[in-house]
Amino acid sequence: MRLGYISAATCALAMLGALGSEGQALASVEKYCTTSWRQAGIECQDWDDCTQQVIAELLERIDGDGLVAAMSKNDSDQRRELNRAIWRTAKRWQRRSRVAFSSDAEVADAREARGREAAESREWIEERLDQLSGLQQEIVRDALDGYSIPETAERLQTTAQRVSDNKYKAIQKLRSIAS
């Protein structure tokens, strides 16, 4: 099905390219699309496919003269249609599922490795807690247990700003110990 879609878009491009002002408008649409894909964060290798989708959608909704109007008049209905087609295509492309080629064993191994690294990091930190102030020790323990700064502040009956400052100081102290 995708092959037919690309073929239709390719034929439409060839047909419009043979025409004068429509061909120039098409080149302008392609440049406009390229800028849009860059701003949408779509990968470079996907830009041509996205542009073909937009052109195919546009040709279903507007004719060659409409394509010229889309590029020459910023406030035209045709320009709005072009922008909608670009937006729809960008959103579809951003939402599409990415294919991952990992076996279940590779995924499990990666999870185990991350789990071991986290456990080792936690153990290293806990061994050095005695080098921190009492307040910093409590804050770091809460952070290791997954509590947020506001939750820790509430538990310690202090401000979130004070907790954040002491957490930062504790992290800096632990970093200096590590280096």
PDB file of C-alpha atoms in Angstrom:
ATOM      1  CA  MET A   1       0.000   0.000   0.000  1.00  0.00           C
ATOM      2  CA  ARG A   2       2.833   2.385   0.831  1.00  0.00           C
ATOM      3  CA  LEU A   3       4.431   1.629  -2.538  1.00  0.00           C
ATOM      4  CA  GLY A   4       1.262   2.792  -4.309  1.00  0.00           C
ATOM      5  CA  TYR A   5       1.185   5.935  -2.196  1.00  0.00           C
ATOM      6  CA  ILE A   6       4.746   6.839  -3.105  1.00  0.00           C
ATOM      7  CA  SER A   7       4.119   6.039  -6.771  1.00  0.00           C
ATOM      8  CA  ALA A   8       1.115   8.374  -6.857  1.00  0.00           C
ATOM      9  CA  ALA A   9       3.137  11.136  -5.224  1.00  0.00           C
ATOM     10  CA  THR A  10       6.027  10.572  -7.613  1.00  0.00           C
ATOM     11  CA  CYS A  11       3.712  10.762 -10.630  1.00  0.00           C
ATOM     12  CA  ALA A  12       2.173  13.939  -9.280  1.00  0.00           C
ATOM     13  CA  LEU A  13       5.615  15.467  -8.796  1.00  0.00           C
ATOM     14  CA  ALA A  14       6.614  14.586 -12.346  1.00  0.00           C
ATOM     15  CA  MET A  15       3.379  16.029 -13.714  1.00  0.00           C
ATOM     16  CA  LEU A  16       3.712  19.273 -11.779  1.00  0.00           C
ATOM     17  CA  GLY A  17       7.401  19.541 -12.616  1.00  0.00           C
ATOM     18  CA  ALA A  18       6.526  19.604 -16.308  1.00  0.00           C
ATOM     19  CA  LEU A  19       4.358  22.662 -15.758  1.00  0.00           C
ATOM     20  CA  GLY A  20       5.779  26.190 -15.494  1.00  0.00           C
ATOM     21  CA  SER A  21       4.636  28.206 -12.473  1.00  0.00           C
ATOM     22  CA  GLU A  22       3.297  25.090 -10.789  1.00  0.00           C
ATOM     23  CA  GLY A  23       6.799  23.620 -10.988  1.00  0.00           C
ATOM     24  CA  GLN A  24       8.217  26.702  -9.293  1.00  0.00           C
ATOM     25  CA  ALA A  25       5.490  26.498  -6.662  1.00  0.00           C
ATOM     26  CA  LEU A  26       6.363  22.843  -6.133  1.00  0.00           C
ATOM     27  CA  ALA A  27      10.013  23.731  -5.544  1.00  0.00           C
ATOM     28  CA  SER A  28       8.868  26.367  -3.036  1.00  0.00           C
ATOM     29  CA  VAL A  29       6.648  23.822  -1.284  1.00  0.00           C
ATOM     30  CA  GLU A  30       9.589  21.428  -1.029  1.00  0.00           C
ATOM     31  CA  LYS A  31      11.795  24.134   0.540  1.00  0.00           C
ATOM     32  CA  TYR A  32       8.961  25.133   2.881  1.00  0.00           C
ATOM     33  CA  CYS A  33       8.496  21.498   3.900  1.00  0.00           C
ATOM     34  CA  THR A  34      12.222  21.010   4.496  1.00  0.00           C
ATOM     35  CA  THR A  35      12.245  23.939   6.901  1.00  0.00           C
ATOM     36  CA  SER A  36       9.161  22.546   8.630  1.00  0.00           C
ATOM     37  CA  TRP A  37      10.719  19.086   9.058  1.00  0.00           C
ATOM     38  CA  ARG A  38      13.872  20.597  10.523  1.00  0.00           C
ATOM     39  CA  GLN A  39      11.836  22.610  13.028  1.00  0.00           C
ATOM     40  CA  ALA A  40       9.680  19.585  13.880  1.00  0.00           C
ATOM     41  CA  GLY A  41      12.777  17.552  14.727  1.00  0.00           C
ATOM     42  CA  ILE A  42      12.207  14.942  12.033  1.00  0.00           C
ATOM     43  CA  GLU A  43      15.356  13.088  10.994  1.00  0.00           C
ATOM     44  CA  CYS A  44      16.957  14.220   7.709  1.00  0.00           C
ATOM     45  CA  GLN A  45      16.603  10.854   6.005  1.00  0.00           C
ATOM     46  CA  ASP A  46      12.808  11.081   6.437  1.00  0.00           C
ATOM     47  CA  TRP A  47      12.324  14.543   4.906  1.00  0.00           C
ATOM     48  CA  ASP A  48      11.734  13.350   1.331  1.00  0.00           C
ATOM     49  CA  ASP A  49       9.097  10.840   2.437  1.00  0.00           C
ATOM     50  CA  CYS A  50       7.329  13.472   4.539  1.00  0.00           C
ATOM     51  CA  THR A  51       7.404  15.963   1.665  1.00  0.00           C
ATOM     52  CA  GLN A  52       5.920  13.377  -0.696  1.00  0.00           C
ATOM     53  CA  GLN A  53       3.112  12.727   1.772  1.00  0.00           C
ATOM     54  CA  VAL A  54       2.332  16.441   2.023  1.00  0.00           C
ATOM     55  CA  ILE A  55       2.314  16.911  -1.756  1.00  0.00           C
ATOM     56  CA  ALA A  56       0.093  13.875  -2.255  1.00  0.00           C
ATOM     57  CA  GLU A  57      -2.363  15.190   0.371  1.00  0.00           C
ATOM     58  CA  LEU A  58      -2.310  18.665  -1.168  1.00  0.00           C
ATOM     59  CA  LEU A  59      -3.016  17.362  -4.664  1.00  0.00           C
ATOM     60  CA  GLU A  60      -6.090  15.577  -3.321  1.00  0.00           C
ATOM     61  CA  ARG A  61      -7.421  18.882  -1.961  1.00  0.00           C
ATOM     62  CA  ILE A  62      -6.183  21.634  -4.294  1.00  0.00           C
ATOM     63  CA  ASP A  63      -5.198  21.940  -7.960  1.00  0.00           C
ATOM     64  CA  GLY A  64      -2.016  23.305  -9.546  1.00  0.00           C
ATOM     65  CA  ASP A  65      -3.232  26.914  -9.374  1.00  0.00           C
ATOM     66  CA  GLY A  66      -4.028  26.370  -5.712  1.00  0.00           C
ATOM     67  CA  LEU A  67      -0.457  25.224  -5.190  1.00  0.00           C
ATOM     68  CA  VAL A  68       0.775  28.513  -6.665  1.00  0.00           C
ATOM     69  CA  ALA A  69      -1.633  30.416  -4.392  1.00  0.00           C
ATOM     70  CA  ALA A  70      -0.436  28.431  -1.375  1.00  0.00           C
ATOM     71  CA  MET A  71       3.086  29.707  -1.877  1.00  0.00           C
ATOM     72  CA  SER A  72       2.299  33.235  -3.048  1.00  0.00           C
ATOM     73  CA  LYS A  73      -0.357  34.261  -0.497  1.00  0.00           C
ATOM     74  CA  ASN A  74       0.372  33.664   3.185  1.00  0.00           C
ATOM     75  CA  ASP A  75      -3.239  34.184   4.258  1.00  0.00           C
ATOM     76  CA  SER A  76      -4.892  32.091   1.542  1.00  0.00           C
ATOM     77  CA  ASP A  77      -7.034  29.032   2.155  1.00  0.00           C
ATOM     78  CA  GLN A  78      -4.509  27.053   0.134  1.00  0.00           C
ATOM     79  CA  ARG A  79      -1.657  28.113   2.468  1.00  0.00           C
ATOM     80  CA  ARG A  80      -3.745  27.055   5.455  1.00  0.00           C
ATOM     81  CA  GLU A  81      -4.317  23.709   3.750  1.00  0.00           C
ATOM     82  CA  LEU A  82      -0.571  23.369   3.138  1.00  0.00           C
ATOM     83  CA  ASN A  83       0.176  24.147   6.785  1.00  0.00           C
ATOM     84  CA  ARG A  84      -2.440  21.623   7.939  1.00  0.00           C
ATOM     85  CA  ALA A  85      -0.971  18.940   5.670  1.00  0.00           C
ATOM     86  CA  ILE A  86       2.517  19.650   7.022  1.00  0.00           C
ATOM     87  CA  TRP A  87       1.276  19.592  10.616  1.00  0.00           C
ATOM     88  CA  ARG A  88      -0.606  16.301  10.104  1.00  0.00           C
ATOM     89  CA  THR A  89       2.378  14.683   8.430  1.00  0.00           C
ATOM     90  CA  ALA A  90       4.817  15.880  11.097  1.00  0.00           C
ATOM     91  CA  LYS A  91       2.584  14.597  13.899  1.00  0.00           C
ATOM     92  CA  ARG A  92       2.089  11.243  12.186  1.00  0.00           C
ATOM     93  CA  TRP A  93       5.822  10.922  11.647  1.00  0.00           C
ATOM     94  CA  GLN A  94       6.648  11.853  15.250  1.00  0.00           C
ATOM     95  CA  ARG A  95       4.083   9.388  16.628  1.00  0.00           C
ATOM     96  CA  ARG A  96       4.962   6.455  14.391  1.00  0.00           C
ATOM     97  CA  SER A  97       6.330   3.445  16.168  1.00  0.00           C
ATOM     98  CA  ARG A  98      10.027   2.875  15.931  1.00  0.00           C
ATOM     99  CA  VAL A  99      11.174  -0.637  15.127  1.00  0.00           C
ATOM    100  CA  ALA A 100      13.507  -2.105  17.705  1.00  0.00           C
ATOM    101  CA  PHE A 101      15.543  -5.159  16.915  1.00  0.00           C
ATOM    102  CA  SER A 102      16.284  -6.527  20.368  1.00  0.00           C
ATOM    103  CA  SER A 103      15.697  -9.990  21.646  1.00  0.00           C
ATOM    104  CA  ASP A 104      14.028 -10.561  24.987  1.00  0.00           C
ATOM    105  CA  ALA A 105      17.359 -11.785  26.356  1.00  0.00           C
ATOM    106  CA  GLU A 106      19.097  -8.534  25.337  1.00  0.00           C
ATOM    107  CA  VAL A 107      16.386  -6.463  26.999  1.00  0.00           C
ATOM    108  CA  ALA A 108      16.580  -8.559  30.172  1.00  0.00           C
ATOM    109  CA  ASP A 109      20.388  -8.282  30.218  1.00  0.00           C
ATOM    110  CA  ALA A 110      20.195  -4.501  29.852  1.00  0.00           C
ATOM    111  CA  ARG A 111      17.680  -4.265  32.699  1.00  0.00           C
ATOM    112  CA  GLU A 112      19.863  -6.422  34.931  1.00  0.00           C
ATOM    113  CA  ALA A 113      22.919  -4.302  34.124  1.00  0.00           C
ATOM    114  CA  ARG A 114      21.031  -1.079  34.938  1.00  0.00           C
ATOM    115  CA  GLY A 115      19.760  -2.651  38.149  1.00  0.00           C
ATOM    116  CA  ARG A 116      23.281  -3.704  39.181  1.00  0.00           C
ATOM    117  CA  GLU A 117      24.670  -0.246  38.394  1.00  0.00           C
ATOM    118  CA  ALA A 118      21.918   1.423  40.416  1.00  0.00           C
ATOM    119  CA  ALA A 119      22.516  -0.925  43.358  1.00  0.00           C
ATOM    120  CA  GLU A 120      26.274  -0.288  43.223  1.00  0.00           C
ATOM    121  CA  SER A 121      25.740   3.479  43.091  1.00  0.00           C
ATOM    122  CA  ARG A 122      23.334   3.362  46.008  1.00  0.00           C
ATOM    123  CA  GLU A 123      25.753   1.232  48.027  1.00  0.00           C
ATOM    124  CA  TRP A 124      28.632   3.635  47.267  1.00  0.00           C
ATOM    125  CA  ILE A 125      26.530   6.606  48.405  1.00  0.00           C
ATOM    126  CA  GLU A 126      25.314   4.880  51.572  1.00  0.00           C
ATOM    127  CA  GLU A 127      28.909   4.017  52.528  1.00  0.00           C
ATOM    128  CA  ARG A 128      29.790   7.714  52.399  1.00  0.00           C
ATOM    129  CA  LEU A 129      26.704   9.186  54.078  1.00  0.00           C
ATOM    130  CA  ASP A 130      28.602   9.627  57.346  1.00  0.00           C
ATOM    131  CA  GLN A 131      30.682  12.348  55.645  1.00  0.00           C
ATOM    132  CA  LEU A 132      27.547  14.480  55.214  1.00  0.00           C
ATOM    133  CA  SER A 133      25.675  16.558  57.783  1.00  0.00           C
ATOM    134  CA  GLY A 134      22.688  14.982  59.520  1.00  0.00           C
ATOM    135  CA  LEU A 135      20.197  16.986  57.450  1.00  0.00           C
ATOM    136  CA  GLN A 136      22.013  16.131  54.230  1.00  0.00           C
ATOM    137  CA  GLN A 137      21.995  12.437  55.168  1.00  0.00           C
ATOM    138  CA  GLU A 138      18.213  12.463  55.628  1.00  0.00           C
ATOM    139  CA  ILE A 139      17.690  14.342  52.373  1.00  0.00           C
ATOM    140  CA  VAL A 140      19.916  11.946  50.408  1.00  0.00           C
ATOM    141  CA  ARG A 141      18.195   8.896  51.941  1.00  0.00           C
ATOM    142  CA  ASP A 142      14.801  10.311  50.971  1.00  0.00           C
ATOM    143  CA  ALA A 143      16.056  10.997  47.435  1.00  0.00           C
ATOM    144  CA  LEU A 144      17.372   7.431  47.160  1.00  0.00           C
ATOM    145  CA  ASP A 145      13.983   6.166  48.314  1.00  0.00           C
ATOM    146  CA  GLY A 146      12.244   8.189  45.606  1.00  0.00           C
ATOM    147  CA  TYR A 147      10.778  11.045  47.628  1.00  0.00           C
ATOM    148  CA  SER A 148      10.467  14.434  45.950  1.00  0.00           C
ATOM    149  CA  ILE A 149      11.918  17.615  47.409  1.00  0.00           C
ATOM    150  CA  PRO A 150       8.485  18.917  48.540  1.00  0.00           C
ATOM    151  CA  GLU A 151       7.726  15.563  50.222  1.00  0.00           C
ATOM    152  CA  THR A 152      11.070  15.631  52.025  1.00  0.00           C
ATOM    153  CA  ALA A 153      10.511  19.258  53.052  1.00  0.00           C
ATOM    154  CA  GLU A 154       7.118  18.373  54.488  1.00  0.00           C
ATOM    155  CA  ARG A 155       8.532  15.379  56.374  1.00  0.00           C
ATOM    156  CA  LEU A 156      11.413  17.447  57.790  1.00  0.00           C
ATOM    157  CA  GLN A 157       9.135  20.430  58.461  1.00  0.00           C
ATOM    158  CA  THR A 158      11.291  22.850  56.489  1.00  0.00           C
ATOM    159  CA  THR A 159      11.126  24.652  53.160  1.00  0.00           C
ATOM    160  CA  ALA A 160      11.623  23.032  49.788  1.00  0.00           C
ATOM    161  CA  GLN A 161      14.317  25.653  49.079  1.00  0.00           C
ATOM    162  CA  ARG A 162      16.342  24.522  52.096  1.00  0.00           C
ATOM    163  CA  VAL A 163      15.979  20.867  51.110  1.00  0.00           C
ATOM    164  CA  SER A 164      17.026  21.644  47.544  1.00  0.00           C
ATOM    165  CA  ASP A 165      20.063  23.646  48.686  1.00  0.00           C
ATOM    166  CA  ASN A 166      21.204  20.912  51.065  1.00  0.00           C
ATOM    167  CA  LYS A 167      20.645  18.211  48.459  1.00  0.00           C
ATOM    168  CA  TYR A 168      22.807  20.187  46.029  1.00  0.00           C
ATOM    169  CA  LYS A 169      25.540  20.602  48.664  1.00  0.00           C
ATOM    170  CA  ALA A 170      25.401  16.887  49.487  1.00  0.00           C
ATOM    171  CA  ILE A 171      25.743  15.945  45.823  1.00  0.00           C
ATOM    172  CA  GLN A 172      28.689  18.318  45.416  1.00  0.00           C
ATOM    173  CA  LYS A 173      30.357  16.841  48.494  1.00  0.00           C
ATOM    174  CA  LEU A 174      29.833  13.284  47.212  1.00  0.00           C
ATOM    175  CA  ARG A 175      31.250  14.269  43.825  1.00  0.00           C
ATOM    176  CA  SER A 176      34.355  15.726  45.446  1.00  0.00           C
ATOM    177  CA  ILE A 177      34.802  12.487  47.399  1.00  0.00           C
ATOM    178  CA  ALA A 178      34.501  10.476  44.188  1.00  0.00           C
ATOM    179  CA  SER A 179      37.169  12.440  42.343  1.00  0.00           C
TER     180      SER A 179
END
